[in-house]
Amino acid sequence: MADLPFGFTVRVPESWYEFDVWRAGRTGDLARLVDARVAAEPVLAPHRPVLLKVLREVADVAAGNGAVFGAAMTDHVEDVGTVLATLMVLHTQGRAGGDTVEEIAAGVVAVPPTPGTPVWRDVGIVELAAGRAVRVTGVEPGEIDSVVMQTLVPVPGGHGVLDLVIASPHLSLTEPMLDLFDAISATLAWSDPEGE
């Protein structure tokens, strides 16, 4: 993975847990995050072990995928229960000669909805404050099928591609999750793209 030549920011709702992927598995950061949340919301105290376990699992997956940023939501929603969602930000070198959004989009296969399976995938191009990006949304198969939004943004100056991957296993909440994921992805900003 190439190093980013400058920083980026992405904002998540206050109820989400943000963590440094590298530190999460090497320090007590996750336990401190959960303890701070429990101190602010004592009703969460009985759920501390589960919250910490989920965050450690998310951090392990993020680290295993080479993520440069991670966040997770573990909110309790009436009539639904605990709602989970995760965000991983990945940085790849991209292809030699650079990556345009059109080239990236052409490399992703759309999957139409099919009776008998929840799996589908749409591919399009969106305009963000951080620049034009490829937006991939759908329900992806896995050990647990998940509603997923990927936003692939070419890094200014030809420094690869930043990929925001936001997912949730709650297929019954597909539309509100995609709205939330879109709002989070829209906050992506470059902190100093080489003076551009």
PDB file of C-alpha atoms in Angstrom:
ATOM      1  CA  MET A   1       0.000   0.000   0.000  1.00  0.00           C
ATOM      2  CA  ALA A   2       1.311   3.407  -0.963  1.00  0.00           C
ATOM      3  CA  ASP A   3       1.453   6.052   1.737  1.00  0.00           C
ATOM      4  CA  LEU A   4      -0.937   8.931   1.359  1.00  0.00           C
ATOM      5  CA  PRO A   5       1.049  12.122   0.711  1.00  0.00           C
ATOM      6  CA  PHE A   6      -1.461  14.128   2.792  1.00  0.00           C
ATOM      7  CA  GLY A   7      -4.338  13.529   5.150  1.00  0.00           C
ATOM      8  CA  PHE A   8      -8.064  13.139   4.825  1.00  0.00           C
ATOM      9  CA  THR A   9     -11.031  13.506   7.124  1.00  0.00           C
ATOM     10  CA  VAL A  10     -14.344  11.689   7.250  1.00  0.00           C
ATOM     11  CA  ARG A  11     -17.033  12.386   9.831  1.00  0.00           C
ATOM     12  CA  VAL A  12     -19.299   9.811  11.427  1.00  0.00           C
ATOM     13  CA  PRO A  13     -22.238  10.403  13.801  1.00  0.00           C
ATOM     14  CA  GLU A  14     -21.291  11.065  17.431  1.00  0.00           C
ATOM     15  CA  SER A  15     -22.694   7.709  18.526  1.00  0.00           C
ATOM     16  CA  TRP A  16     -20.123   5.839  16.397  1.00  0.00           C
ATOM     17  CA  TYR A  17     -16.793   4.615  17.759  1.00  0.00           C
ATOM     18  CA  GLU A  18     -13.813   5.928  15.778  1.00  0.00           C
ATOM     19  CA  PHE A  19     -10.462   4.205  16.153  1.00  0.00           C
ATOM     20  CA  ASP A  20      -6.922   4.206  14.854  1.00  0.00           C
ATOM     21  CA  VAL A  21      -6.631   0.823  13.145  1.00  0.00           C
ATOM     22  CA  TRP A  22      -2.943   0.352  13.996  1.00  0.00           C
ATOM     23  CA  ARG A  23      -3.377   1.274  17.684  1.00  0.00           C
ATOM     24  CA  ALA A  24      -6.649  -0.646  18.172  1.00  0.00           C
ATOM     25  CA  GLY A  25      -4.985  -4.046  18.320  1.00  0.00           C
ATOM     26  CA  ARG A  26      -1.860  -2.933  20.152  1.00  0.00           C
ATOM     27  CA  THR A  27      -3.128  -0.695  22.953  1.00  0.00           C
ATOM     28  CA  GLY A  28      -6.058  -0.335  25.304  1.00  0.00           C
ATOM     29  CA  ASP A  29      -7.661   2.334  23.081  1.00  0.00           C
ATOM     30  CA  LEU A  30     -10.822   0.331  22.382  1.00  0.00           C
ATOM     31  CA  ALA A  31     -11.436  -0.411  26.064  1.00  0.00           C
ATOM     32  CA  ARG A  32     -10.983   3.300  26.845  1.00  0.00           C
ATOM     33  CA  LEU A  33     -13.464   4.223  24.079  1.00  0.00           C
ATOM     34  CA  VAL A  34     -16.067   1.844  25.474  1.00  0.00           C
ATOM     35  CA  ASP A  35     -15.428   2.936  29.072  1.00  0.00           C
ATOM     36  CA  ALA A  36     -15.869   6.593  28.118  1.00  0.00           C
ATOM     37  CA  ARG A  37     -19.151   5.781  26.370  1.00  0.00           C
ATOM     38  CA  VAL A  38     -20.381   3.741  29.347  1.00  0.00           C
ATOM     39  CA  ALA A  39     -19.469   6.600  31.702  1.00  0.00           C
ATOM     40  CA  ALA A  40     -21.517   8.975  29.535  1.00  0.00           C
ATOM     41  CA  GLU A  41     -24.381   6.485  29.109  1.00  0.00           C
ATOM     42  CA  PRO A  42     -24.527   4.186  32.179  1.00  0.00           C
ATOM     43  CA  VAL A  43     -27.387   2.214  30.603  1.00  0.00           C
ATOM     44  CA  LEU A  44     -24.712   0.632  28.378  1.00  0.00           C
ATOM     45  CA  ALA A  45     -22.781  -0.837  31.341  1.00  0.00           C
ATOM     46  CA  PRO A  46     -24.304  -4.348  31.068  1.00  0.00           C
ATOM     47  CA  HIS A  47     -23.367  -4.369  27.364  1.00  0.00           C
ATOM     48  CA  ARG A  48     -19.717  -3.357  27.822  1.00  0.00           C
ATOM     49  CA  PRO A  49     -18.253  -6.857  27.161  1.00  0.00           C
ATOM     50  CA  VAL A  50     -20.265  -7.262  23.952  1.00  0.00           C
ATOM     51  CA  LEU A  51     -19.439  -3.741  22.752  1.00  0.00           C
ATOM     52  CA  LEU A  52     -15.749  -4.312  23.342  1.00  0.00           C
ATOM     53  CA  LYS A  53     -15.858  -7.715  21.623  1.00  0.00           C
ATOM     54  CA  VAL A  54     -17.603  -6.272  18.549  1.00  0.00           C
ATOM     55  CA  LEU A  55     -15.166  -3.362  18.315  1.00  0.00           C
ATOM     56  CA  ARG A  56     -12.174  -5.701  18.603  1.00  0.00           C
ATOM     57  CA  GLU A  57     -13.605  -7.870  15.821  1.00  0.00           C
ATOM     58  CA  VAL A  58     -14.181  -4.809  13.626  1.00  0.00           C
ATOM     59  CA  ALA A  59     -10.657  -3.557  14.336  1.00  0.00           C
ATOM     60  CA  ASP A  60      -9.189  -6.981  13.484  1.00  0.00           C
ATOM     61  CA  VAL A  61     -11.058  -7.068  10.170  1.00  0.00           C
ATOM     62  CA  ALA A  62      -9.993  -3.494   9.404  1.00  0.00           C
ATOM     63  CA  ALA A  63      -6.343  -4.272  10.190  1.00  0.00           C
ATOM     64  CA  GLY A  64      -6.491  -7.490   8.165  1.00  0.00           C
ATOM     65  CA  ASN A  65      -7.726  -5.519   5.156  1.00  0.00           C
ATOM     66  CA  GLY A  66      -5.080  -2.820   5.499  1.00  0.00           C
ATOM     67  CA  ALA A  67      -7.516  -0.086   6.504  1.00  0.00           C
ATOM     68  CA  VAL A  68      -6.107   3.327   7.400  1.00  0.00           C
ATOM     69  CA  PHE A  69      -9.204   4.365   9.404  1.00  0.00           C
ATOM     70  CA  GLY A  70     -12.022   2.512  11.131  1.00  0.00           C
ATOM     71  CA  ALA A  71     -15.299   3.251  12.879  1.00  0.00           C
ATOM     72  CA  ALA A  72     -18.284   1.264  14.086  1.00  0.00           C
ATOM     73  CA  MET A  73     -21.865   1.860  15.145  1.00  0.00           C
ATOM     74  CA  THR A  74     -23.506  -0.284  17.820  1.00  0.00           C
ATOM     75  CA  ASP A  75     -26.729   1.633  18.487  1.00  0.00           C
ATOM     76  CA  HIS A  76     -29.857   0.302  20.167  1.00  0.00           C
ATOM     77  CA  VAL A  77     -32.965   0.994  18.068  1.00  0.00           C
ATOM     78  CA  GLU A  78     -36.495   0.439  19.384  1.00  0.00           C
ATOM     79  CA  ASP A  79     -38.261  -2.527  17.758  1.00  0.00           C
ATOM     80  CA  VAL A  80     -35.018  -3.562  16.040  1.00  0.00           C
ATOM     81  CA  GLY A  81     -32.462  -4.173  18.794  1.00  0.00           C
ATOM     82  CA  THR A  82     -28.751  -3.481  18.433  1.00  0.00           C
ATOM     83  CA  VAL A  83     -27.962  -2.095  15.001  1.00  0.00           C
ATOM     84  CA  LEU A  84     -24.431  -2.619  13.722  1.00  0.00           C
ATOM     85  CA  ALA A  85     -22.523  -0.860  10.960  1.00  0.00           C
ATOM     86  CA  THR A  86     -18.833  -0.540  10.173  1.00  0.00           C
ATOM     87  CA  LEU A  87     -16.657   1.857   8.205  1.00  0.00           C
ATOM     88  CA  MET A  88     -13.235   1.028   6.838  1.00  0.00           C
ATOM     89  CA  VAL A  89     -11.155   3.435   4.772  1.00  0.00           C
ATOM     90  CA  LEU A  90      -8.636   1.701   2.527  1.00  0.00           C
ATOM     91  CA  HIS A  91      -5.882   3.209   0.386  1.00  0.00           C
ATOM     92  CA  THR A  92      -4.565   1.367  -2.654  1.00  0.00           C
ATOM     93  CA  GLN A  93      -1.877   2.330  -5.140  1.00  0.00           C
ATOM     94  CA  GLY A  94      -4.249   1.918  -8.034  1.00  0.00           C
ATOM     95  CA  ARG A  95      -3.066   1.081 -11.515  1.00  0.00           C
ATOM     96  CA  ALA A  96      -0.006   2.315 -13.361  1.00  0.00           C
ATOM     97  CA  GLY A  97      -0.916   5.318 -15.446  1.00  0.00           C
ATOM     98  CA  GLY A  98      -3.507   6.556 -12.985  1.00  0.00           C
ATOM     99  CA  ASP A  99      -7.132   5.891 -12.235  1.00  0.00           C
ATOM    100  CA  THR A 100     -10.080   7.837 -13.557  1.00  0.00           C
ATOM    101  CA  VAL A 101     -13.538   7.318 -12.146  1.00  0.00           C
ATOM    102  CA  GLU A 102     -14.616   5.977 -15.534  1.00  0.00           C
ATOM    103  CA  GLU A 103     -11.841   3.340 -15.491  1.00  0.00           C
ATOM    104  CA  ILE A 104     -12.660   2.344 -11.923  1.00  0.00           C
ATOM    105  CA  ALA A 105     -16.398   2.126 -12.644  1.00  0.00           C
ATOM    106  CA  ALA A 106     -15.777   0.001 -15.747  1.00  0.00           C
ATOM    107  CA  GLY A 107     -13.934  -2.523 -13.572  1.00  0.00           C
ATOM    108  CA  VAL A 108     -16.891  -3.116 -11.230  1.00  0.00           C
ATOM    109  CA  VAL A 109     -19.664  -5.463 -12.347  1.00  0.00           C
ATOM    110  CA  ALA A 110     -23.275  -4.462 -11.636  1.00  0.00           C
ATOM    111  CA  VAL A 111     -25.557  -7.275 -10.434  1.00  0.00           C
ATOM    112  CA  PRO A 112     -29.304  -6.874 -11.054  1.00  0.00           C
ATOM    113  CA  PRO A 113     -31.800  -8.021  -8.416  1.00  0.00           C
ATOM    114  CA  THR A 114     -32.739 -11.681  -8.928  1.00  0.00           C
ATOM    115  CA  PRO A 115     -35.682 -13.542  -7.397  1.00  0.00           C
ATOM    116  CA  GLY A 116     -34.616 -15.917  -4.636  1.00  0.00           C
ATOM    117  CA  THR A 117     -31.514 -13.973  -3.568  1.00  0.00           C
ATOM    118  CA  PRO A 118     -31.097 -10.647  -1.772  1.00  0.00           C
ATOM    119  CA  VAL A 119     -27.833  -9.931  -3.639  1.00  0.00           C
ATOM    120  CA  TRP A 120     -27.649  -6.948  -6.007  1.00  0.00           C
ATOM    121  CA  ARG A 121     -25.104  -4.251  -6.935  1.00  0.00           C
ATOM    122  CA  ASP A 122     -25.406  -0.841  -8.601  1.00  0.00           C
ATOM    123  CA  VAL A 123     -22.435   1.112  -9.943  1.00  0.00           C
ATOM    124  CA  GLY A 124     -22.439   4.827 -10.657  1.00  0.00           C
ATOM    125  CA  ILE A 125     -20.433   8.037 -10.514  1.00  0.00           C
ATOM    126  CA  VAL A 126     -21.091  10.713  -7.878  1.00  0.00           C
ATOM    127  CA  GLU A 127     -19.812  14.207  -7.197  1.00  0.00           C
ATOM    128  CA  LEU A 128     -18.395  14.752  -3.692  1.00  0.00           C
ATOM    129  CA  ALA A 129     -16.642  17.714  -2.121  1.00  0.00           C
ATOM    130  CA  ALA A 130     -13.483  15.543  -2.309  1.00  0.00           C
ATOM    131  CA  GLY A 131     -13.960  15.039  -6.051  1.00  0.00           C
ATOM    132  CA  ARG A 132     -15.678  12.695  -8.478  1.00  0.00           C
ATOM    133  CA  ALA A 133     -16.012   9.163  -7.161  1.00  0.00           C
ATOM    134  CA  VAL A 134     -17.323   5.736  -8.066  1.00  0.00           C
ATOM    135  CA  ARG A 135     -20.271   4.687  -5.915  1.00  0.00           C
ATOM    136  CA  VAL A 136     -21.005   0.971  -5.538  1.00  0.00           C
ATOM    137  CA  THR A 137     -24.118   0.063  -3.521  1.00  0.00           C
ATOM    138  CA  GLY A 138     -25.936  -3.154  -2.930  1.00  0.00           C
ATOM    139  CA  VAL A 139     -26.342  -6.281  -0.875  1.00  0.00           C
ATOM    140  CA  GLU A 140     -23.179  -8.363  -0.945  1.00  0.00           C
ATOM    141  CA  PRO A 141     -23.009 -12.079  -0.092  1.00  0.00           C
ATOM    142  CA  GLY A 142     -20.821 -13.407   2.699  1.00  0.00           C
ATOM    143  CA  GLU A 143     -20.983 -15.373   5.917  1.00  0.00           C
ATOM    144  CA  ILE A 144     -23.659 -12.806   6.665  1.00  0.00           C
ATOM    145  CA  ASP A 145     -25.181 -10.941   3.730  1.00  0.00           C
ATOM    146  CA  SER A 146     -24.661  -7.203   4.194  1.00  0.00           C
ATOM    147  CA  VAL A 147     -25.867  -3.936   2.765  1.00  0.00           C
ATOM    148  CA  VAL A 148     -22.702  -2.234   1.508  1.00  0.00           C
ATOM    149  CA  MET A 149     -21.687   1.111   0.076  1.00  0.00           C
ATOM    150  CA  GLN A 150     -18.240   1.620  -1.398  1.00  0.00           C
ATOM    151  CA  THR A 151     -17.086   5.057  -2.453  1.00  0.00           C
ATOM    152  CA  LEU A 152     -13.878   4.959  -4.485  1.00  0.00           C
ATOM    153  CA  VAL A 153     -12.190   8.341  -4.806  1.00  0.00           C
ATOM    154  CA  PRO A 154      -9.037   8.914  -6.869  1.00  0.00           C
ATOM    155  CA  VAL A 155      -6.462  10.589  -4.636  1.00  0.00           C
ATOM    156  CA  PRO A 156      -5.374  13.986  -6.059  1.00  0.00           C
ATOM    157  CA  GLY A 157      -2.035  13.985  -7.832  1.00  0.00           C
ATOM    158  CA  GLY A 158      -2.288  10.354  -8.971  1.00  0.00           C
ATOM    159  CA  HIS A 159      -1.601   8.847  -5.539  1.00  0.00           C
ATOM    160  CA  GLY A 160      -3.930   5.866  -5.844  1.00  0.00           C
ATOM    161  CA  VAL A 161      -7.497   5.408  -4.697  1.00  0.00           C
ATOM    162  CA  LEU A 162      -9.200   5.930  -1.336  1.00  0.00           C
ATOM    163  CA  ASP A 163     -12.016   3.421  -0.762  1.00  0.00           C
ATOM    164  CA  LEU A 164     -14.649   4.065   1.912  1.00  0.00           C
ATOM    165  CA  VAL A 165     -16.403   0.774   2.672  1.00  0.00           C
ATOM    166  CA  ILE A 166     -19.460   1.045   4.915  1.00  0.00           C
ATOM    167  CA  ALA A 167     -21.492  -2.059   5.702  1.00  0.00           C
ATOM    168  CA  SER A 168     -24.278  -3.381   7.902  1.00  0.00           C
ATOM    169  CA  PRO A 169     -25.844  -6.834   8.237  1.00  0.00           C
ATOM    170  CA  HIS A 170     -29.330  -5.333   8.682  1.00  0.00           C
ATOM    171  CA  LEU A 171     -30.932  -5.980   5.301  1.00  0.00           C
ATOM    172  CA  SER A 172     -34.343  -4.930   6.646  1.00  0.00           C
ATOM    173  CA  LEU A 173     -32.865  -1.430   7.019  1.00  0.00           C
ATOM    174  CA  THR A 174     -31.249  -1.272   3.567  1.00  0.00           C
ATOM    175  CA  GLU A 175     -32.681   2.094   2.477  1.00  0.00           C
ATOM    176  CA  PRO A 176     -32.054   4.008   5.738  1.00  0.00           C
ATOM    177  CA  MET A 177     -28.580   2.454   5.958  1.00  0.00           C
ATOM    178  CA  LEU A 178     -27.730   3.544   2.414  1.00  0.00           C
ATOM    179  CA  ASP A 179     -28.959   7.068   3.242  1.00  0.00           C
ATOM    180  CA  LEU A 180     -26.728   7.105   6.333  1.00  0.00           C
ATOM    181  CA  PHE A 181     -23.759   5.698   4.389  1.00  0.00           C
ATOM    182  CA  ASP A 182     -24.229   8.344   1.692  1.00  0.00           C
ATOM    183  CA  ALA A 183     -24.237  11.120   4.314  1.00  0.00           C
ATOM    184  CA  ILE A 184     -21.021   9.781   5.879  1.00  0.00           C
ATOM    185  CA  SER A 185     -19.269   9.363   2.524  1.00  0.00           C
ATOM    186  CA  ALA A 186     -20.190  12.931   1.568  1.00  0.00           C
ATOM    187  CA  THR A 187     -18.071  14.256   4.464  1.00  0.00           C
ATOM    188  CA  LEU A 188     -14.802  12.996   2.946  1.00  0.00           C
ATOM    189  CA  ALA A 189     -12.345  15.869   2.543  1.00  0.00           C
ATOM    190  CA  TRP A 190      -8.647  16.158   1.790  1.00  0.00           C
ATOM    191  CA  SER A 191      -6.695  17.997   4.475  1.00  0.00           C
ATOM    192  CA  ASP A 192      -4.042  19.357   2.093  1.00  0.00           C
ATOM    193  CA  PRO A 193      -3.876  17.781  -1.341  1.00  0.00           C
ATOM    194  CA  GLU A 194      -0.441  19.204  -2.139  1.00  0.00           C
ATOM    195  CA  GLY A 195      -1.736  22.737  -2.107  1.00  0.00           C
ATOM    196  CA  GLU A 196      -4.539  21.993  -4.575  1.00  0.00           C
TER     197      GLU A 196
END
